[in-house]
Short mmCIF file of N, CA and C in Angstrom, two decimals:
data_model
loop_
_atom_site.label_atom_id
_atom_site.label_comp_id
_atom_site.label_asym_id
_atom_site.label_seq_id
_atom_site.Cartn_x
_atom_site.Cartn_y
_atom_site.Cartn_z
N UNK A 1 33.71 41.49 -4.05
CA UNK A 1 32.29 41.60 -4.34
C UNK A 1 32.09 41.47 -5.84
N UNK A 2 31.02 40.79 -5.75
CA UNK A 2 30.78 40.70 -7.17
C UNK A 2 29.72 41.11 -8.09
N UNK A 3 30.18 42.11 -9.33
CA UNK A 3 28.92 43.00 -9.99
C UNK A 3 28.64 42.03 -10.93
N UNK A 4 27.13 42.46 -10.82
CA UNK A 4 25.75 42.37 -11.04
C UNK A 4 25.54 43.53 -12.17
N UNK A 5 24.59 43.02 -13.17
CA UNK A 5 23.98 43.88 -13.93
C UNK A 5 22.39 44.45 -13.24
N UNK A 6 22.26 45.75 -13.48
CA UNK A 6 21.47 46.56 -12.36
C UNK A 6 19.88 45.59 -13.23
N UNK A 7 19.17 45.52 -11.88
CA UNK A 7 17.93 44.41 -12.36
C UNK A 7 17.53 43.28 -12.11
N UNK A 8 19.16 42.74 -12.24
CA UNK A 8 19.42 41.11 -12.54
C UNK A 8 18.93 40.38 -10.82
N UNK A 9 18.29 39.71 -10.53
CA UNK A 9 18.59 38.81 -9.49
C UNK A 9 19.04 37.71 -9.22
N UNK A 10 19.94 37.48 -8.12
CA UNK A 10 20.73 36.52 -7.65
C UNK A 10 19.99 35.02 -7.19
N UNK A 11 19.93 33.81 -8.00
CA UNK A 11 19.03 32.94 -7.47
C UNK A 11 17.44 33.02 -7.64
N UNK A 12 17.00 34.05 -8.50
CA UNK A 12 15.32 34.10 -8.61
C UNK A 12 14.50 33.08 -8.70
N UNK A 13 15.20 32.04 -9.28
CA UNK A 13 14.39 31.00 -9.30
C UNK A 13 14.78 29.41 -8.74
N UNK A 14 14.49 29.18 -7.17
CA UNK A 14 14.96 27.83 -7.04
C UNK A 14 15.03 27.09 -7.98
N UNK A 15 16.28 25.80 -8.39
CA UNK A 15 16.01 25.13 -9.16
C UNK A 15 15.28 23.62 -8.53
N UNK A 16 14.70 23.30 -9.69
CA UNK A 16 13.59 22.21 -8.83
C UNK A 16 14.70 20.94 -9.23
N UNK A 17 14.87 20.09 -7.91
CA UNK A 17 15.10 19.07 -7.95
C UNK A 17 14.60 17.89 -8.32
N UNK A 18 14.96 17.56 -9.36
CA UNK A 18 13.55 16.30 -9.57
C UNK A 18 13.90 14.43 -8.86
N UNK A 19 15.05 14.50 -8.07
CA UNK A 19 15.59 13.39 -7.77
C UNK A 19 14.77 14.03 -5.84
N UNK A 20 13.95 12.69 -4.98
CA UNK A 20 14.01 13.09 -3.72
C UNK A 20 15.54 12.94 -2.98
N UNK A 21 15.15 13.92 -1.73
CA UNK A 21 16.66 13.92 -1.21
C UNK A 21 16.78 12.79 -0.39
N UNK A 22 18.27 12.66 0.40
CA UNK A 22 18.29 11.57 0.74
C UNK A 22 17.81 9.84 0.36
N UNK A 23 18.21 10.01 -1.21
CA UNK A 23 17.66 8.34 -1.37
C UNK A 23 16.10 8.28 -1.46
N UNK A 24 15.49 9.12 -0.40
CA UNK A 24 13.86 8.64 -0.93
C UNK A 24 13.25 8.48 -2.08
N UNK A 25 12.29 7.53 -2.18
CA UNK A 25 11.42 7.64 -3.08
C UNK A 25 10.18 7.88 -3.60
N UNK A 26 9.93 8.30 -4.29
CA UNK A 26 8.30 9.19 -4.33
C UNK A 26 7.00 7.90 -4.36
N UNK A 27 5.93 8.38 -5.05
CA UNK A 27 5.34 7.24 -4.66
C UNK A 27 4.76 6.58 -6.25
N UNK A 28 5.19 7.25 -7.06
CA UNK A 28 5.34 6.58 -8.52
C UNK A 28 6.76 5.31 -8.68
N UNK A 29 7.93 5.79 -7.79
CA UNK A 29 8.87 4.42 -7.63
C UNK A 29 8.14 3.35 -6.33
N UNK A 30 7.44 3.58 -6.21
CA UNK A 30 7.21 2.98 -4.88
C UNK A 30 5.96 1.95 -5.71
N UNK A 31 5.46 2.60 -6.63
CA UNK A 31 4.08 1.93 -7.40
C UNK A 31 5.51 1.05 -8.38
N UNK A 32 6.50 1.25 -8.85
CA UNK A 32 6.97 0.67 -9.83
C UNK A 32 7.17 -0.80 -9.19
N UNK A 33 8.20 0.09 -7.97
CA UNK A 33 8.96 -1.13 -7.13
C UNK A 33 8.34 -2.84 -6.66
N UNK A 34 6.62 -2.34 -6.53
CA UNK A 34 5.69 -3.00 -5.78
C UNK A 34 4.82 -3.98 -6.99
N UNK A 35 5.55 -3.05 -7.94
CA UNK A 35 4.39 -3.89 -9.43
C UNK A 35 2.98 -3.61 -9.17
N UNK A 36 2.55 -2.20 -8.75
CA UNK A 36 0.93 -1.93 -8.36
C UNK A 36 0.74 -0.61 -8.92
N UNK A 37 -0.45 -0.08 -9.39
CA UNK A 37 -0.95 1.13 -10.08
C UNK A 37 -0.38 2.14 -8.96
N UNK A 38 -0.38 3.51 -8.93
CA UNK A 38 0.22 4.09 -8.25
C UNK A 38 -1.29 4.91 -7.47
N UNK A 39 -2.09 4.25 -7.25
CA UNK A 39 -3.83 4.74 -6.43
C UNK A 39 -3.25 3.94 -5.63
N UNK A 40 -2.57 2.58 -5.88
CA UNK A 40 -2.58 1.31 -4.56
C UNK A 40 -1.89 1.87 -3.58
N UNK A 41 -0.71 3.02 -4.07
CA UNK A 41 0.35 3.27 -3.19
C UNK A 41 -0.60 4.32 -2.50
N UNK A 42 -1.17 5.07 -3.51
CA UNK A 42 -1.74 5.92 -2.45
C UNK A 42 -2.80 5.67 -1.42
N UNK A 43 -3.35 4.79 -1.84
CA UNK A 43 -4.10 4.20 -0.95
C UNK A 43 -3.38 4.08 0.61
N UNK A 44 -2.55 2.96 0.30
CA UNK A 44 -1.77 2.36 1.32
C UNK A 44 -1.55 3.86 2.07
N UNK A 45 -1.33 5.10 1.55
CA UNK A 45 -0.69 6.31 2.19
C UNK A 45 -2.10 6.68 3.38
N UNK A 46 -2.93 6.72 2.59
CA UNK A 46 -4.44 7.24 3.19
C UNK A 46 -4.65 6.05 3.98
N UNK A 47 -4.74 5.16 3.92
CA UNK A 47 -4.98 4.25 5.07
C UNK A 47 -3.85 4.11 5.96
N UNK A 48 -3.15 4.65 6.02
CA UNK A 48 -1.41 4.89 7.31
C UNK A 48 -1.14 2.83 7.22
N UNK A 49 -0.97 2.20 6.30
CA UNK A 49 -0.64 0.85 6.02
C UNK A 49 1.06 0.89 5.84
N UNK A 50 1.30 1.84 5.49
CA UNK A 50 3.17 2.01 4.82
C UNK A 50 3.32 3.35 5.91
N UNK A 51 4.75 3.52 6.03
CA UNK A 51 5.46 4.34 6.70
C UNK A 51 5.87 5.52 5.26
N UNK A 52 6.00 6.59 6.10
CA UNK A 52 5.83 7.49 4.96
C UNK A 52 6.37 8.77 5.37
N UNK A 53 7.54 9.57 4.55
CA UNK A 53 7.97 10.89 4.77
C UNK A 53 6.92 12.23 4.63
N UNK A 54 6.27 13.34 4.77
CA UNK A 54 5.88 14.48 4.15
C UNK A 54 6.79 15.13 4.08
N UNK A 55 7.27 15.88 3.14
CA UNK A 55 8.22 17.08 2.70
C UNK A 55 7.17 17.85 2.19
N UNK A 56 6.88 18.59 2.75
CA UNK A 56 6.44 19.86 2.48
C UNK A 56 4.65 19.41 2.06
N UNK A 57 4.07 19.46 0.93
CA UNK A 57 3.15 18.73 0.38
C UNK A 57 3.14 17.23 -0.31
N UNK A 58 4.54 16.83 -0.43
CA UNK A 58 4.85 15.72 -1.35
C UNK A 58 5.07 14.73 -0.16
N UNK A 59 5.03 13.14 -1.01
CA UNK A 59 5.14 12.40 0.37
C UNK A 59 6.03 11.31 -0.38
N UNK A 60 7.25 11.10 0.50
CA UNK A 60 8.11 9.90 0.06
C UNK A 60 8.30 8.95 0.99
N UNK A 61 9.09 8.36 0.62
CA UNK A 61 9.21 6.51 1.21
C UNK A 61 10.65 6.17 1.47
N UNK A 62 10.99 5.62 2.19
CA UNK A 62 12.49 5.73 2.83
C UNK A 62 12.75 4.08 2.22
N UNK A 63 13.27 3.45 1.59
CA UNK A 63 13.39 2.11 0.90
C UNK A 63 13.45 0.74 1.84
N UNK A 64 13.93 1.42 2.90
CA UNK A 64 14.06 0.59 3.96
C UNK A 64 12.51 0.05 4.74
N UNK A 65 11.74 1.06 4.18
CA UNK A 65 10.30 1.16 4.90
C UNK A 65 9.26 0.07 3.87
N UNK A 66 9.50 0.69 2.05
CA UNK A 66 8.76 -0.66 2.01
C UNK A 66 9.26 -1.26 1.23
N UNK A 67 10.73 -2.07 1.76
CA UNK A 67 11.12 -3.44 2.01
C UNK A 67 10.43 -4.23 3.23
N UNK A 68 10.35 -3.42 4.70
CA UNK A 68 9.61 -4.00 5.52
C UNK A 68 8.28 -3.99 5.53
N UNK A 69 7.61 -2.98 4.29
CA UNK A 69 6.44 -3.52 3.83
C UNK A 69 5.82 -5.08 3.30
N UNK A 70 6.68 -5.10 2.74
CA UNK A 70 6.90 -6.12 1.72
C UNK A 70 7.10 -7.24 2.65
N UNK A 71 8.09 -7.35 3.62
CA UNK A 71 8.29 -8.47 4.42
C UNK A 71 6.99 -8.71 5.52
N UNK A 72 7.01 -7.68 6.02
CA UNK A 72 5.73 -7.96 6.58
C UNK A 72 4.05 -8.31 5.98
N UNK A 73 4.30 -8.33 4.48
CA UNK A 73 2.62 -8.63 4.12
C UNK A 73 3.12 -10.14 3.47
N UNK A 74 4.43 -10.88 3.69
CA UNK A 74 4.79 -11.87 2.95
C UNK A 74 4.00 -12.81 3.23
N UNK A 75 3.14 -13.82 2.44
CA UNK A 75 2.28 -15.00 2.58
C UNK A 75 2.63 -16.36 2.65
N UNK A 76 3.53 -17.28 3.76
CA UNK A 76 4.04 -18.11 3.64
C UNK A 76 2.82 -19.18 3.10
N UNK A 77 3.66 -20.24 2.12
CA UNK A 77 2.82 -21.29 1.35
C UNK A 77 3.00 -22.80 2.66
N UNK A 78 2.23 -23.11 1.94
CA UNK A 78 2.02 -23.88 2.98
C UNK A 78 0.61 -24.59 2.72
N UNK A 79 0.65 -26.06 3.56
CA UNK A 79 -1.20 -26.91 3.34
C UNK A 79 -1.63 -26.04 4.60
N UNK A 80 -3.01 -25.77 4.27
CA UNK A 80 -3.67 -24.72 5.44
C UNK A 80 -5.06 -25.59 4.98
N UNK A 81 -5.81 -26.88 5.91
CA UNK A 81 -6.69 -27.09 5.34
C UNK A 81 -7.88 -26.30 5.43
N UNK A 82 -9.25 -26.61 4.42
CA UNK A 82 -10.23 -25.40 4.29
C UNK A 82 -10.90 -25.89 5.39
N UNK A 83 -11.80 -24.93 5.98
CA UNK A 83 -12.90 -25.35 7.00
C UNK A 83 -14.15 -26.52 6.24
N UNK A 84 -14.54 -27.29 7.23
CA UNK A 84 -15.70 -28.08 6.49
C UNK A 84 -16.64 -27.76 7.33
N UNK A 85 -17.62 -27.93 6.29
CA UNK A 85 -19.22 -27.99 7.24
C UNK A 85 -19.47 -29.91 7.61
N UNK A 86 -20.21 -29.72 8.52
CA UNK A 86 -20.67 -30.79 8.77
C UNK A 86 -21.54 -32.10 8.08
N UNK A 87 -21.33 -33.14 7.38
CA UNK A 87 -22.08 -33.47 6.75
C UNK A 87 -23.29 -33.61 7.40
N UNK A 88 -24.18 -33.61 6.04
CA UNK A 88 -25.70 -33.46 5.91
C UNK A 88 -26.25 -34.55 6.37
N UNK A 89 -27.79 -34.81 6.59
CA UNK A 89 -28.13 -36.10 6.22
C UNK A 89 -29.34 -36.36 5.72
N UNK A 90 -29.86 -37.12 5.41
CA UNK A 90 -31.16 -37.49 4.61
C UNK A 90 -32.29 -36.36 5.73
N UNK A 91 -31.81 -36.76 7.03
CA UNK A 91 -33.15 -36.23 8.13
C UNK A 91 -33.18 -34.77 7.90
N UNK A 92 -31.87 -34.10 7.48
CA UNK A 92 -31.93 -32.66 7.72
C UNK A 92 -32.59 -31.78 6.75
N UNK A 93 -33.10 -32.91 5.00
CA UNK A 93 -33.57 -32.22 4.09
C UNK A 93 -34.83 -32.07 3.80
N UNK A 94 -35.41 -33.04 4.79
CA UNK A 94 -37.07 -33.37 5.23
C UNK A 94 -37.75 -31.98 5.76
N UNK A 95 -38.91 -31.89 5.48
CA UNK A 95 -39.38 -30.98 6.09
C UNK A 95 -39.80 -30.67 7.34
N UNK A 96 -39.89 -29.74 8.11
CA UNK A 96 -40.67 -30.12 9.59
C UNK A 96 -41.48 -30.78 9.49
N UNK A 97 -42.89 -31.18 8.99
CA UNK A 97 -44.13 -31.21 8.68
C UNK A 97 -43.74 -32.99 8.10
N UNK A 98 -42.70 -33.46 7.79
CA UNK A 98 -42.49 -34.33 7.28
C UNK A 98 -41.83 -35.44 8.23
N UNK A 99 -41.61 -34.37 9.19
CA UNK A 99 -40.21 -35.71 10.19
C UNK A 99 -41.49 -36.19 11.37
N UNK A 100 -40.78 -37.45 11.35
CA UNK A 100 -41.71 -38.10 12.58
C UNK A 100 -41.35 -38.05 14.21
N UNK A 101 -41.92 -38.15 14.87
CA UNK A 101 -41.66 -37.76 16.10
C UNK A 101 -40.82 -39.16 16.98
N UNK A 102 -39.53 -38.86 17.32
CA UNK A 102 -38.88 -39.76 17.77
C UNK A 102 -39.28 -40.99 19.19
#
């Protein structure tokens, strides 16, 4: 057994970890990782868009989760032609009051 000075407590103060456990990452690496302000990440959190740990009050990101973020919002390039409207014609800029009766 081991003495103690009378008073003293054993462990009084968890020490705070500042690394998440298991590999996760918080959501300031998650804003780094993504190249986006860290509101975007939270955003994405509040809109349930990303997969997401809670520990306790804090919320982390498993790396694996947004990599498949990332893959899944990927934008393949590509010719995508634009929609057209229909051309116009001289008759369609006439007024009612102006067109003659066929």
């Amino acid at each position: 057994m081991t003495s103690t000075k009378p008073g003293t407590r054993l462990n009084a103060e968890p020490q705070r970890n500042t690394r998440p456990p298991a590999g996760l990452l918080d959501s300031a690496e998650v804003a780094i990782l993504l190249g986006t302000p860290l509101r975007f990440v939270r955003r994405l959190v509040a809109e349930r868009r990303i997969p997401f740990h809670r520990v306790g009050k804090y919320v982390r990101f498993h790396p694996r989760d947004v990599e498949n973020y990332l893959a899944d919002n990927r934008v393949e390039t590509g010719y995508a032609p634009l929609p057209t409207a229909p051309r116009r014609t001289a008759a369609d800029y006439r007024s009612p009051r102006s067109r003659r009766p066929a």
